[in-house]
């Protein structure tokens, strides 16, 4: 009986110590790695003449990765430029007309002064004075009309300039320029297909910096703050973890129920806070990979 009692006590002690060691191996928070993904869409309509990228390619910011056909846009631009030249050709005749009217006005004003002097001396009639005043008024009205016509032509030319700028902008957007450094995750179109305004072309993400989105309990909330460094762990192989340093960049302002993909059924009833930890990635960490972290 004594031997059995000793064996029973030893077994209980082993289980207790083993459970303690298991508890000590647990991390403070668990989650999955994610990256900021960006979908790049077409900003013009037309055939994809060039689309030079594949899934997994690492591309730089402002790198040209494709070209949408700009033939129609180039023809439209040529037509607008020709229209502007046609309208501008009217300016020469407008300027000539203006010079003629101005000269007539100058002559009539000279006659107006002379007739006014003669009228004051009684050497000219009222009709003569009225006639010359009428001619001066007519010339001034003609000048205003020519000026209005000239301004209308200038406005038309400015309108065409705006249209040319719009076409140039669309032509520039026909060059598919990559917006940020990143790795191509998915490719939605192929060379030769028709691209439409807003049609997704590819998805990319910066995998050099990943975020571990993990969950902590309310009791752990007081232990963390933005900018705090933590130890991040992820699977190196079946039996070992890789440890790297990470920085807390975001803490959820409100609690939520534990996500089903993170904890057991019993623990899902608990309220937790989401936390994001930024880490540098040497290529080993993949989107969706499980990870964990410990407070330093």
PDB file of C-alpha atoms in Angstrom:
ATOM      1  CA  UNK A   1       0.000   0.000   0.000  1.00  0.00           C
ATOM      2  CA  UNK A   2       2.820   2.382   0.838  1.00  0.00           C
ATOM      3  CA  UNK A   3       4.454   1.698  -2.522  1.00  0.00           C
ATOM      4  CA  UNK A   4       1.196   2.417  -4.345  1.00  0.00           C
ATOM      5  CA  UNK A   5       0.726   5.658  -2.389  1.00  0.00           C
ATOM      6  CA  UNK A   6       4.253   6.818  -3.225  1.00  0.00           C
ATOM      7  CA  UNK A   7       3.729   5.970  -6.901  1.00  0.00           C
ATOM      8  CA  UNK A   8       0.425   7.844  -6.975  1.00  0.00           C
ATOM      9  CA  UNK A   9       1.991  10.926  -5.330  1.00  0.00           C
ATOM     10  CA  UNK A  10       4.919  10.821  -7.779  1.00  0.00           C
ATOM     11  CA  UNK A  11       2.537  10.649 -10.732  1.00  0.00           C
ATOM     12  CA  UNK A  12       0.537  13.609  -9.456  1.00  0.00           C
ATOM     13  CA  UNK A  13       3.752  15.582  -8.889  1.00  0.00           C
ATOM     14  CA  UNK A  14       4.934  14.805 -12.425  1.00  0.00           C
ATOM     15  CA  UNK A  15       1.664  15.914 -13.972  1.00  0.00           C
ATOM     16  CA  UNK A  16       1.686  19.113 -11.904  1.00  0.00           C
ATOM     17  CA  UNK A  17       5.260  19.979 -12.858  1.00  0.00           C
ATOM     18  CA  UNK A  18       4.629  19.068 -16.488  1.00  0.00           C
ATOM     19  CA  UNK A  19       1.531  21.249 -16.631  1.00  0.00           C
ATOM     20  CA  UNK A  20       3.490  24.114 -15.087  1.00  0.00           C
ATOM     21  CA  UNK A  21       6.211  23.770 -17.707  1.00  0.00           C
ATOM     22  CA  UNK A  22       3.569  23.738 -20.456  1.00  0.00           C
ATOM     23  CA  UNK A  23       1.965  26.871 -19.034  1.00  0.00           C
ATOM     24  CA  UNK A  24       5.382  28.545 -18.877  1.00  0.00           C
ATOM     25  CA  UNK A  25       5.866  27.780 -22.594  1.00  0.00           C
ATOM     26  CA  UNK A  26       2.721  29.642 -23.557  1.00  0.00           C
ATOM     27  CA  UNK A  27       3.117  33.042 -25.179  1.00  0.00           C
ATOM     28  CA  UNK A  28       1.264  36.160 -24.106  1.00  0.00           C
ATOM     29  CA  UNK A  29      -0.729  36.493 -27.345  1.00  0.00           C
ATOM     30  CA  UNK A  30      -1.490  34.542 -30.522  1.00  0.00           C
ATOM     31  CA  UNK A  31      -2.576  35.575 -33.993  1.00  0.00           C
ATOM     32  CA  UNK A  32      -1.697  35.587 -37.677  1.00  0.00           C
ATOM     33  CA  UNK A  33       0.581  37.640 -39.890  1.00  0.00           C
ATOM     34  CA  UNK A  34      -0.904  40.017 -42.432  1.00  0.00           C
ATOM     35  CA  UNK A  35       0.294  42.655 -44.873  1.00  0.00           C
ATOM     36  CA  UNK A  36      -1.234  45.820 -46.271  1.00  0.00           C
ATOM     37  CA  UNK A  37      -2.561  44.708 -49.650  1.00  0.00           C
ATOM     38  CA  UNK A  38      -3.200  47.110 -52.522  1.00  0.00           C
ATOM     39  CA  UNK A  39      -5.212  46.441 -55.684  1.00  0.00           C
ATOM     40  CA  UNK A  40      -3.970  48.433 -58.690  1.00  0.00           C
ATOM     41  CA  UNK A  41      -6.676  49.215 -61.258  1.00  0.00           C
ATOM     42  CA  UNK A  42      -6.675  50.583 -64.795  1.00  0.00           C
ATOM     43  CA  UNK A  43      -7.096  54.353 -65.109  1.00  0.00           C
ATOM     44  CA  UNK A  44      -7.882  54.337 -68.838  1.00  0.00           C
ATOM     45  CA  UNK A  45      -9.809  52.323 -71.422  1.00  0.00           C
ATOM     46  CA  UNK A  46      -8.201  50.274 -74.178  1.00  0.00           C
ATOM     47  CA  UNK A  47      -6.211  47.188 -75.050  1.00  0.00           C
ATOM     48  CA  UNK A  48      -3.365  46.136 -72.767  1.00  0.00           C
ATOM     49  CA  UNK A  49      -0.508  46.390 -75.244  1.00  0.00           C
ATOM     50  CA  UNK A  50       2.116  45.684 -72.578  1.00  0.00           C
ATOM     51  CA  UNK A  51       1.642  44.087 -69.158  1.00  0.00           C
ATOM     52  CA  UNK A  52       5.018  42.901 -67.948  1.00  0.00           C
ATOM     53  CA  UNK A  53       4.662  41.325 -64.517  1.00  0.00           C
ATOM     54  CA  UNK A  54       3.964  37.933 -62.950  1.00  0.00           C
ATOM     55  CA  UNK A  55       2.822  36.690 -59.565  1.00  0.00           C
ATOM     56  CA  UNK A  56       5.710  36.807 -57.112  1.00  0.00           C
ATOM     57  CA  UNK A  57       7.568  39.625 -58.897  1.00  0.00           C
ATOM     58  CA  UNK A  58       9.063  42.299 -56.675  1.00  0.00           C
ATOM     59  CA  UNK A  59       8.422  45.706 -58.214  1.00  0.00           C
ATOM     60  CA  UNK A  60       9.498  49.205 -57.245  1.00  0.00           C
ATOM     61  CA  UNK A  61       7.511  52.378 -56.748  1.00  0.00           C
ATOM     62  CA  UNK A  62       6.906  54.287 -60.037  1.00  0.00           C
ATOM     63  CA  UNK A  63       8.085  51.291 -62.094  1.00  0.00           C
ATOM     64  CA  UNK A  64       6.253  51.077 -65.451  1.00  0.00           C
ATOM     65  CA  UNK A  65       4.656  47.633 -65.670  1.00  0.00           C
ATOM     66  CA  UNK A  66       2.212  48.069 -68.542  1.00  0.00           C
ATOM     67  CA  UNK A  67       0.750  50.214 -71.304  1.00  0.00           C
ATOM     68  CA  UNK A  68      -2.839  50.684 -72.466  1.00  0.00           C
ATOM     69  CA  UNK A  69      -3.388  51.528 -76.145  1.00  0.00           C
ATOM     70  CA  UNK A  70      -3.431  55.319 -76.700  1.00  0.00           C
ATOM     71  CA  UNK A  71      -4.108  55.425 -80.461  1.00  0.00           C
ATOM     72  CA  UNK A  72      -7.591  56.948 -80.136  1.00  0.00           C
ATOM     73  CA  UNK A  73      -6.344  59.455 -77.594  1.00  0.00           C
ATOM     74  CA  UNK A  74      -3.486  60.555 -79.850  1.00  0.00           C
ATOM     75  CA  UNK A  75      -5.907  61.078 -82.755  1.00  0.00           C
ATOM     76  CA  UNK A  76      -8.244  63.077 -80.540  1.00  0.00           C
ATOM     77  CA  UNK A  77      -5.334  65.252 -79.434  1.00  0.00           C
ATOM     78  CA  UNK A  78      -4.321  65.937 -83.056  1.00  0.00           C
ATOM     79  CA  UNK A  79      -7.913  66.909 -83.886  1.00  0.00           C
ATOM     80  CA  UNK A  80      -8.059  69.327 -80.951  1.00  0.00           C
ATOM     81  CA  UNK A  81      -4.778  70.947 -81.938  1.00  0.00           C
ATOM     82  CA  UNK A  82      -6.072  71.402 -85.513  1.00  0.00           C
ATOM     83  CA  UNK A  83      -9.278  72.956 -84.187  1.00  0.00           C
ATOM     84  CA  UNK A  84      -7.248  75.406 -82.152  1.00  0.00           C
ATOM     85  CA  UNK A  85      -5.198  76.388 -85.200  1.00  0.00           C
ATOM     86  CA  UNK A  86      -8.383  76.966 -87.207  1.00  0.00           C
ATOM     87  CA  UNK A  87      -9.863  79.164 -84.497  1.00  0.00           C
ATOM     88  CA  UNK A  88      -6.573  81.012 -84.002  1.00  0.00           C
ATOM     89  CA  UNK A  89      -6.510  81.861 -87.721  1.00  0.00           C
ATOM     90  CA  UNK A  90      -9.531  84.116 -87.121  1.00  0.00           C
ATOM     91  CA  UNK A  91      -7.472  86.305 -84.814  1.00  0.00           C
ATOM     92  CA  UNK A  92      -5.619  87.983 -87.704  1.00  0.00           C
ATOM     93  CA  UNK A  93      -8.843  89.208 -89.316  1.00  0.00           C
ATOM     94  CA  UNK A  94     -10.181  90.281 -85.914  1.00  0.00           C
ATOM     95  CA  UNK A  95      -7.059  92.343 -85.255  1.00  0.00           C
ATOM     96  CA  UNK A  96      -7.290  93.932 -88.698  1.00  0.00           C
ATOM     97  CA  UNK A  97     -10.946  94.798 -88.136  1.00  0.00           C
ATOM     98  CA  UNK A  98     -10.040  96.336 -84.795  1.00  0.00           C
ATOM     99  CA  UNK A  99      -7.354  98.533 -86.365  1.00  0.00           C
ATOM    100  CA  UNK A 100      -9.776  99.818 -89.004  1.00  0.00           C
ATOM    101  CA  UNK A 101     -12.442 100.711 -86.441  1.00  0.00           C
ATOM    102  CA  UNK A 102      -9.893 102.375 -84.153  1.00  0.00           C
ATOM    103  CA  UNK A 103      -8.653 104.492 -87.041  1.00  0.00           C
ATOM    104  CA  UNK A 104     -12.212 105.470 -87.919  1.00  0.00           C
ATOM    105  CA  UNK A 105     -12.829 106.420 -84.299  1.00  0.00           C
ATOM    106  CA  UNK A 106      -9.679 108.546 -84.200  1.00  0.00           C
ATOM    107  CA  UNK A 107     -10.720 110.376 -87.381  1.00  0.00           C
ATOM    108  CA  UNK A 108     -14.270 110.941 -86.183  1.00  0.00           C
ATOM    109  CA  UNK A 109     -13.093 112.246 -82.819  1.00  0.00           C
ATOM    110  CA  UNK A 110     -10.906 114.774 -84.605  1.00  0.00           C
ATOM    111  CA  UNK A 111     -13.890 115.866 -86.708  1.00  0.00           C
ATOM    112  CA  UNK A 112     -16.032 115.931 -83.570  1.00  0.00           C
ATOM    113  CA  UNK A 113     -13.706 118.442 -81.890  1.00  0.00           C
ATOM    114  CA  UNK A 114     -13.661 120.641 -84.990  1.00  0.00           C
ATOM    115  CA  UNK A 115     -17.438 120.622 -85.436  1.00  0.00           C
ATOM    116  CA  UNK A 116     -17.958 121.377 -81.740  1.00  0.00           C
ATOM    117  CA  UNK A 117     -15.738 124.433 -82.089  1.00  0.00           C
ATOM    118  CA  UNK A 118     -17.593 125.525 -85.237  1.00  0.00           C
ATOM    119  CA  UNK A 119     -20.947 124.919 -83.571  1.00  0.00           C
ATOM    120  CA  UNK A 120     -19.885 127.069 -80.617  1.00  0.00           C
ATOM    121  CA  UNK A 121     -19.112 129.884 -83.072  1.00  0.00           C
ATOM    122  CA  UNK A 122     -22.363 129.328 -84.947  1.00  0.00           C
ATOM    123  CA  UNK A 123     -20.550 128.052 -88.059  1.00  0.00           C
ATOM    124  CA  UNK A 124     -21.987 124.465 -87.838  1.00  0.00           C
ATOM    125  CA  UNK A 125     -25.520 123.172 -87.519  1.00  0.00           C
ATOM    126  CA  UNK A 126     -27.019 120.984 -84.823  1.00  0.00           C
ATOM    127  CA  UNK A 127     -27.453 118.194 -87.373  1.00  0.00           C
ATOM    128  CA  UNK A 128     -23.763 118.229 -88.210  1.00  0.00           C
ATOM    129  CA  UNK A 129     -22.920 117.949 -84.499  1.00  0.00           C
ATOM    130  CA  UNK A 130     -25.449 115.144 -83.979  1.00  0.00           C
ATOM    131  CA  UNK A 131     -24.148 113.234 -86.983  1.00  0.00           C
ATOM    132  CA  UNK A 132     -20.531 113.329 -85.825  1.00  0.00           C
ATOM    133  CA  UNK A 133     -21.497 112.364 -82.276  1.00  0.00           C
ATOM    134  CA  UNK A 134     -23.436 109.434 -83.712  1.00  0.00           C
ATOM    135  CA  UNK A 135     -20.420 108.274 -85.711  1.00  0.00           C
ATOM    136  CA  UNK A 136     -18.183 108.406 -82.630  1.00  0.00           C
ATOM    137  CA  UNK A 137     -20.721 106.409 -80.618  1.00  0.00           C
ATOM    138  CA  UNK A 138     -21.007 103.888 -83.460  1.00  0.00           C
ATOM    139  CA  UNK A 139     -17.234 103.416 -83.642  1.00  0.00           C
ATOM    140  CA  UNK A 140     -17.011 102.877 -79.877  1.00  0.00           C
ATOM    141  CA  UNK A 141     -19.812 100.288 -80.063  1.00  0.00           C
ATOM    142  CA  UNK A 142     -18.010  98.574 -82.965  1.00  0.00           C
ATOM    143  CA  UNK A 143     -14.810  98.373 -80.915  1.00  0.00           C
ATOM    144  CA  UNK A 144     -16.676  96.774 -78.023  1.00  0.00           C
ATOM    145  CA  UNK A 145     -18.233  94.242 -80.413  1.00  0.00           C
ATOM    146  CA  UNK A 146     -14.857  93.351 -81.941  1.00  0.00           C
ATOM    147  CA  UNK A 147     -13.335  93.037 -78.459  1.00  0.00           C
ATOM    148  CA  UNK A 148     -16.176  90.711 -77.451  1.00  0.00           C
ATOM    149  CA  UNK A 149     -15.641  88.627 -80.587  1.00  0.00           C
ATOM    150  CA  UNK A 150     -11.909  88.429 -79.857  1.00  0.00           C
ATOM    151  CA  UNK A 151     -12.545  87.377 -76.258  1.00  0.00           C
ATOM    152  CA  UNK A 152     -14.915  84.666 -77.487  1.00  0.00           C
ATOM    153  CA  UNK A 153     -12.191  83.279 -79.739  1.00  0.00           C
ATOM    154  CA  UNK A 154      -9.659  83.383 -76.886  1.00  0.00           C
ATOM    155  CA  UNK A 155     -12.123  81.529 -74.634  1.00  0.00           C
ATOM    156  CA  UNK A 156     -12.603  78.846 -77.299  1.00  0.00           C
ATOM    157  CA  UNK A 157      -8.833  78.411 -77.561  1.00  0.00           C
ATOM    158  CA  UNK A 158      -8.524  78.129 -73.771  1.00  0.00           C
ATOM    159  CA  UNK A 159     -11.288  75.507 -73.779  1.00  0.00           C
ATOM    160  CA  UNK A 160      -9.382  73.467 -76.341  1.00  0.00           C
ATOM    161  CA  UNK A 161      -6.205  73.800 -74.247  1.00  0.00           C
ATOM    162  CA  UNK A 162      -8.088  72.314 -71.287  1.00  0.00           C
ATOM    163  CA  UNK A 163      -9.306  69.423 -73.448  1.00  0.00           C
ATOM    164  CA  UNK A 164      -5.738  68.782 -74.641  1.00  0.00           C
ATOM    165  CA  UNK A 165      -4.571  68.727 -71.011  1.00  0.00           C
ATOM    166  CA  UNK A 166      -7.298  66.190 -70.192  1.00  0.00           C
ATOM    167  CA  UNK A 167      -6.212  63.971 -73.092  1.00  0.00           C
ATOM    168  CA  UNK A 168      -2.565  64.280 -72.003  1.00  0.00           C
ATOM    169  CA  UNK A 169      -3.579  63.239 -68.486  1.00  0.00           C
ATOM    170  CA  UNK A 170      -5.386  60.146 -69.766  1.00  0.00           C
ATOM    171  CA  UNK A 171      -2.413  59.298 -72.007  1.00  0.00           C
ATOM    172  CA  UNK A 172      -0.134  59.569 -68.956  1.00  0.00           C
ATOM    173  CA  UNK A 173      -2.481  57.290 -67.009  1.00  0.00           C
ATOM    174  CA  UNK A 174      -2.346  54.772 -69.859  1.00  0.00           C
ATOM    175  CA  UNK A 175       1.153  54.027 -68.620  1.00  0.00           C
ATOM    176  CA  UNK A 176       0.550  51.603 -65.760  1.00  0.00           C
ATOM    177  CA  UNK A 177       2.846  52.912 -63.043  1.00  0.00           C
ATOM    178  CA  UNK A 178       3.295  50.880 -59.876  1.00  0.00           C
ATOM    179  CA  UNK A 179       2.346  53.027 -56.843  1.00  0.00           C
ATOM    180  CA  UNK A 180       4.468  51.431 -54.062  1.00  0.00           C
ATOM    181  CA  UNK A 181       7.300  48.974 -53.492  1.00  0.00           C
ATOM    182  CA  UNK A 182       5.879  45.496 -53.123  1.00  0.00           C
ATOM    183  CA  UNK A 183       5.460  41.910 -54.261  1.00  0.00           C
ATOM    184  CA  UNK A 184       2.790  40.896 -56.774  1.00  0.00           C
ATOM    185  CA  UNK A 185       0.295  38.611 -55.001  1.00  0.00           C
ATOM    186  CA  UNK A 186      -2.285  38.139 -57.753  1.00  0.00           C
ATOM    187  CA  UNK A 187      -2.579  39.071 -61.425  1.00  0.00           C
ATOM    188  CA  UNK A 188      -6.094  39.763 -62.728  1.00  0.00           C
ATOM    189  CA  UNK A 189      -5.410  40.613 -66.393  1.00  0.00           C
ATOM    190  CA  UNK A 190      -3.222  39.521 -69.282  1.00  0.00           C
ATOM    191  CA  UNK A 191      -1.564  41.300 -72.184  1.00  0.00           C
ATOM    192  CA  UNK A 192      -3.965  41.686 -75.089  1.00  0.00           C
ATOM    193  CA  UNK A 193      -7.093  41.938 -72.948  1.00  0.00           C
ATOM    194  CA  UNK A 194      -9.274  45.033 -72.849  1.00  0.00           C
ATOM    195  CA  UNK A 195      -8.771  47.213 -69.796  1.00  0.00           C
ATOM    196  CA  UNK A 196     -11.604  49.357 -68.506  1.00  0.00           C
ATOM    197  CA  UNK A 197     -11.490  52.330 -66.181  1.00  0.00           C
ATOM    198  CA  UNK A 198     -11.378  50.904 -62.650  1.00  0.00           C
ATOM    199  CA  UNK A 199     -10.770  47.292 -63.739  1.00  0.00           C
ATOM    200  CA  UNK A 200      -8.397  45.510 -61.274  1.00  0.00           C
ATOM    201  CA  UNK A 201      -5.079  44.593 -62.860  1.00  0.00           C
ATOM    202  CA  UNK A 202      -3.026  43.154 -60.014  1.00  0.00           C
ATOM    203  CA  UNK A 203      -2.709  42.967 -56.230  1.00  0.00           C
ATOM    204  CA  UNK A 204       0.515  43.661 -54.378  1.00  0.00           C
ATOM    205  CA  UNK A 205       1.779  44.048 -50.832  1.00  0.00           C
ATOM    206  CA  UNK A 206       4.983  45.140 -49.144  1.00  0.00           C
ATOM    207  CA  UNK A 207       6.158  41.839 -47.637  1.00  0.00           C
ATOM    208  CA  UNK A 208       9.362  43.309 -46.219  1.00  0.00           C
ATOM    209  CA  UNK A 209       7.317  44.620 -43.263  1.00  0.00           C
ATOM    210  CA  UNK A 210       4.578  42.386 -41.900  1.00  0.00           C
ATOM    211  CA  UNK A 211       2.048  42.882 -39.112  1.00  0.00           C
ATOM    212  CA  UNK A 212       1.138  40.245 -36.565  1.00  0.00           C
ATOM    213  CA  UNK A 213      -2.482  40.736 -35.566  1.00  0.00           C
ATOM    214  CA  UNK A 214      -2.872  39.041 -32.204  1.00  0.00           C
ATOM    215  CA  UNK A 215      -5.295  39.186 -29.292  1.00  0.00           C
ATOM    216  CA  UNK A 216      -4.743  39.916 -25.617  1.00  0.00           C
ATOM    217  CA  UNK A 217      -7.065  39.754 -22.637  1.00  0.00           C
ATOM    218  CA  UNK A 218      -8.326  42.768 -20.754  1.00  0.00           C
ATOM    219  CA  UNK A 219      -5.988  41.889 -17.905  1.00  0.00           C
ATOM    220  CA  UNK A 220      -2.967  42.221 -20.210  1.00  0.00           C
ATOM    221  CA  UNK A 221      -4.060  45.578 -21.598  1.00  0.00           C
ATOM    222  CA  UNK A 222      -2.259  47.567 -18.902  1.00  0.00           C
ATOM    223  CA  UNK A 223       1.052  45.900 -19.836  1.00  0.00           C
ATOM    224  CA  UNK A 224       1.273  47.267 -23.374  1.00  0.00           C
ATOM    225  CA  UNK A 225       1.476  50.618 -25.156  1.00  0.00           C
ATOM    226  CA  UNK A 226       2.065  51.912 -28.671  1.00  0.00           C
ATOM    227  CA  UNK A 227       5.738  51.739 -29.640  1.00  0.00           C
ATOM    228  CA  UNK A 228       6.554  49.013 -27.116  1.00  0.00           C
ATOM    229  CA  UNK A 229       8.973  46.294 -28.268  1.00  0.00           C
ATOM    230  CA  UNK A 230       7.921  42.660 -27.913  1.00  0.00           C
ATOM    231  CA  UNK A 231       9.357  39.258 -28.777  1.00  0.00           C
ATOM    232  CA  UNK A 232       7.631  37.753 -31.817  1.00  0.00           C
ATOM    233  CA  UNK A 233       7.726  34.006 -32.485  1.00  0.00           C
ATOM    234  CA  UNK A 234       6.825  31.977 -35.557  1.00  0.00           C
ATOM    235  CA  UNK A 235       7.411  28.389 -36.640  1.00  0.00           C
ATOM    236  CA  UNK A 236      10.944  27.604 -37.763  1.00  0.00           C
ATOM    237  CA  UNK A 237      10.208  23.902 -38.110  1.00  0.00           C
ATOM    238  CA  UNK A 238       8.023  21.278 -36.433  1.00  0.00           C
ATOM    239  CA  UNK A 239       9.781  21.598 -33.077  1.00  0.00           C
ATOM    240  CA  UNK A 240      11.405  25.040 -33.047  1.00  0.00           C
ATOM    241  CA  UNK A 241      10.370  28.685 -33.259  1.00  0.00           C
ATOM    242  CA  UNK A 242      12.152  31.679 -34.745  1.00  0.00           C
ATOM    243  CA  UNK A 243      12.346  34.705 -32.448  1.00  0.00           C
ATOM    244  CA  UNK A 244      12.479  38.267 -33.776  1.00  0.00           C
ATOM    245  CA  UNK A 245      11.827  41.705 -32.364  1.00  0.00           C
ATOM    246  CA  UNK A 246       8.602  43.561 -33.104  1.00  0.00           C
ATOM    247  CA  UNK A 247       6.972  46.869 -32.221  1.00  0.00           C
ATOM    248  CA  UNK A 248       3.346  47.425 -31.218  1.00  0.00           C
ATOM    249  CA  UNK A 249       1.825  49.886 -33.687  1.00  0.00           C
ATOM    250  CA  UNK A 250      -1.907  49.591 -32.949  1.00  0.00           C
ATOM    251  CA  UNK A 251      -4.191  48.609 -30.072  1.00  0.00           C
ATOM    252  CA  UNK A 252      -7.919  48.184 -30.607  1.00  0.00           C
ATOM    253  CA  UNK A 253      -9.965  50.864 -28.813  1.00  0.00           C
ATOM    254  CA  UNK A 254     -12.707  48.387 -27.899  1.00  0.00           C
ATOM    255  CA  UNK A 255     -13.007  44.724 -26.958  1.00  0.00           C
ATOM    256  CA  UNK A 256     -14.405  41.929 -29.123  1.00  0.00           C
ATOM    257  CA  UNK A 257     -15.164  38.244 -28.760  1.00  0.00           C
ATOM    258  CA  UNK A 258     -12.152  36.025 -29.393  1.00  0.00           C
ATOM    259  CA  UNK A 259     -12.030  35.072 -33.109  1.00  0.00           C
ATOM    260  CA  UNK A 260     -12.949  31.431 -33.735  1.00  0.00           C
ATOM    261  CA  UNK A 261      -9.769  30.851 -35.699  1.00  0.00           C
ATOM    262  CA  UNK A 262      -7.601  31.845 -32.748  1.00  0.00           C
ATOM    263  CA  UNK A 263      -8.865  30.095 -29.605  1.00  0.00           C
ATOM    264  CA  UNK A 264     -10.737  27.020 -28.413  1.00  0.00           C
ATOM    265  CA  UNK A 265     -14.512  26.897 -28.101  1.00  0.00           C
ATOM    266  CA  UNK A 266     -14.349  27.502 -24.340  1.00  0.00           C
ATOM    267  CA  UNK A 267     -12.136  30.563 -24.736  1.00  0.00           C
ATOM    268  CA  UNK A 268     -14.232  32.141 -27.487  1.00  0.00           C
ATOM    269  CA  UNK A 269     -16.652  33.513 -24.915  1.00  0.00           C
ATOM    270  CA  UNK A 270     -13.902  35.762 -23.544  1.00  0.00           C
ATOM    271  CA  UNK A 271     -13.550  39.387 -24.588  1.00  0.00           C
ATOM    272  CA  UNK A 272     -10.160  40.312 -26.028  1.00  0.00           C
ATOM    273  CA  UNK A 273      -8.389  43.292 -27.600  1.00  0.00           C
ATOM    274  CA  UNK A 274      -6.755  43.134 -31.026  1.00  0.00           C
ATOM    275  CA  UNK A 275      -3.138  44.276 -31.247  1.00  0.00           C
ATOM    276  CA  UNK A 276      -0.900  44.747 -34.288  1.00  0.00           C
ATOM    277  CA  UNK A 277       2.857  44.219 -34.055  1.00  0.00           C
ATOM    278  CA  UNK A 278       5.134  45.386 -36.879  1.00  0.00           C
ATOM    279  CA  UNK A 279       8.103  43.151 -37.771  1.00  0.00           C
ATOM    280  CA  UNK A 280      10.754  43.055 -40.465  1.00  0.00           C
ATOM    281  CA  UNK A 281      10.456  40.090 -42.805  1.00  0.00           C
ATOM    282  CA  UNK A 282      13.417  38.346 -44.392  1.00  0.00           C
ATOM    283  CA  UNK A 283      11.096  36.334 -46.615  1.00  0.00           C
ATOM    284  CA  UNK A 284      10.281  33.544 -44.162  1.00  0.00           C
ATOM    285  CA  UNK A 285       7.000  35.036 -42.933  1.00  0.00           C
ATOM    286  CA  UNK A 286       3.997  34.510 -45.207  1.00  0.00           C
ATOM    287  CA  UNK A 287       0.559  36.119 -45.159  1.00  0.00           C
ATOM    288  CA  UNK A 288      -1.772  34.139 -42.889  1.00  0.00           C
ATOM    289  CA  UNK A 289       1.055  32.334 -41.064  1.00  0.00           C
ATOM    290  CA  UNK A 290       0.348  31.884 -37.336  1.00  0.00           C
ATOM    291  CA  UNK A 291       2.490  33.794 -34.878  1.00  0.00           C
ATOM    292  CA  UNK A 292       2.684  34.795 -31.242  1.00  0.00           C
ATOM    293  CA  UNK A 293       4.428  37.352 -29.071  1.00  0.00           C
ATOM    294  CA  UNK A 294       5.689  37.835 -25.543  1.00  0.00           C
ATOM    295  CA  UNK A 295       6.123  40.989 -23.519  1.00  0.00           C
ATOM    296  CA  UNK A 296       9.789  41.802 -22.974  1.00  0.00           C
TER     297      UNK A 296
END
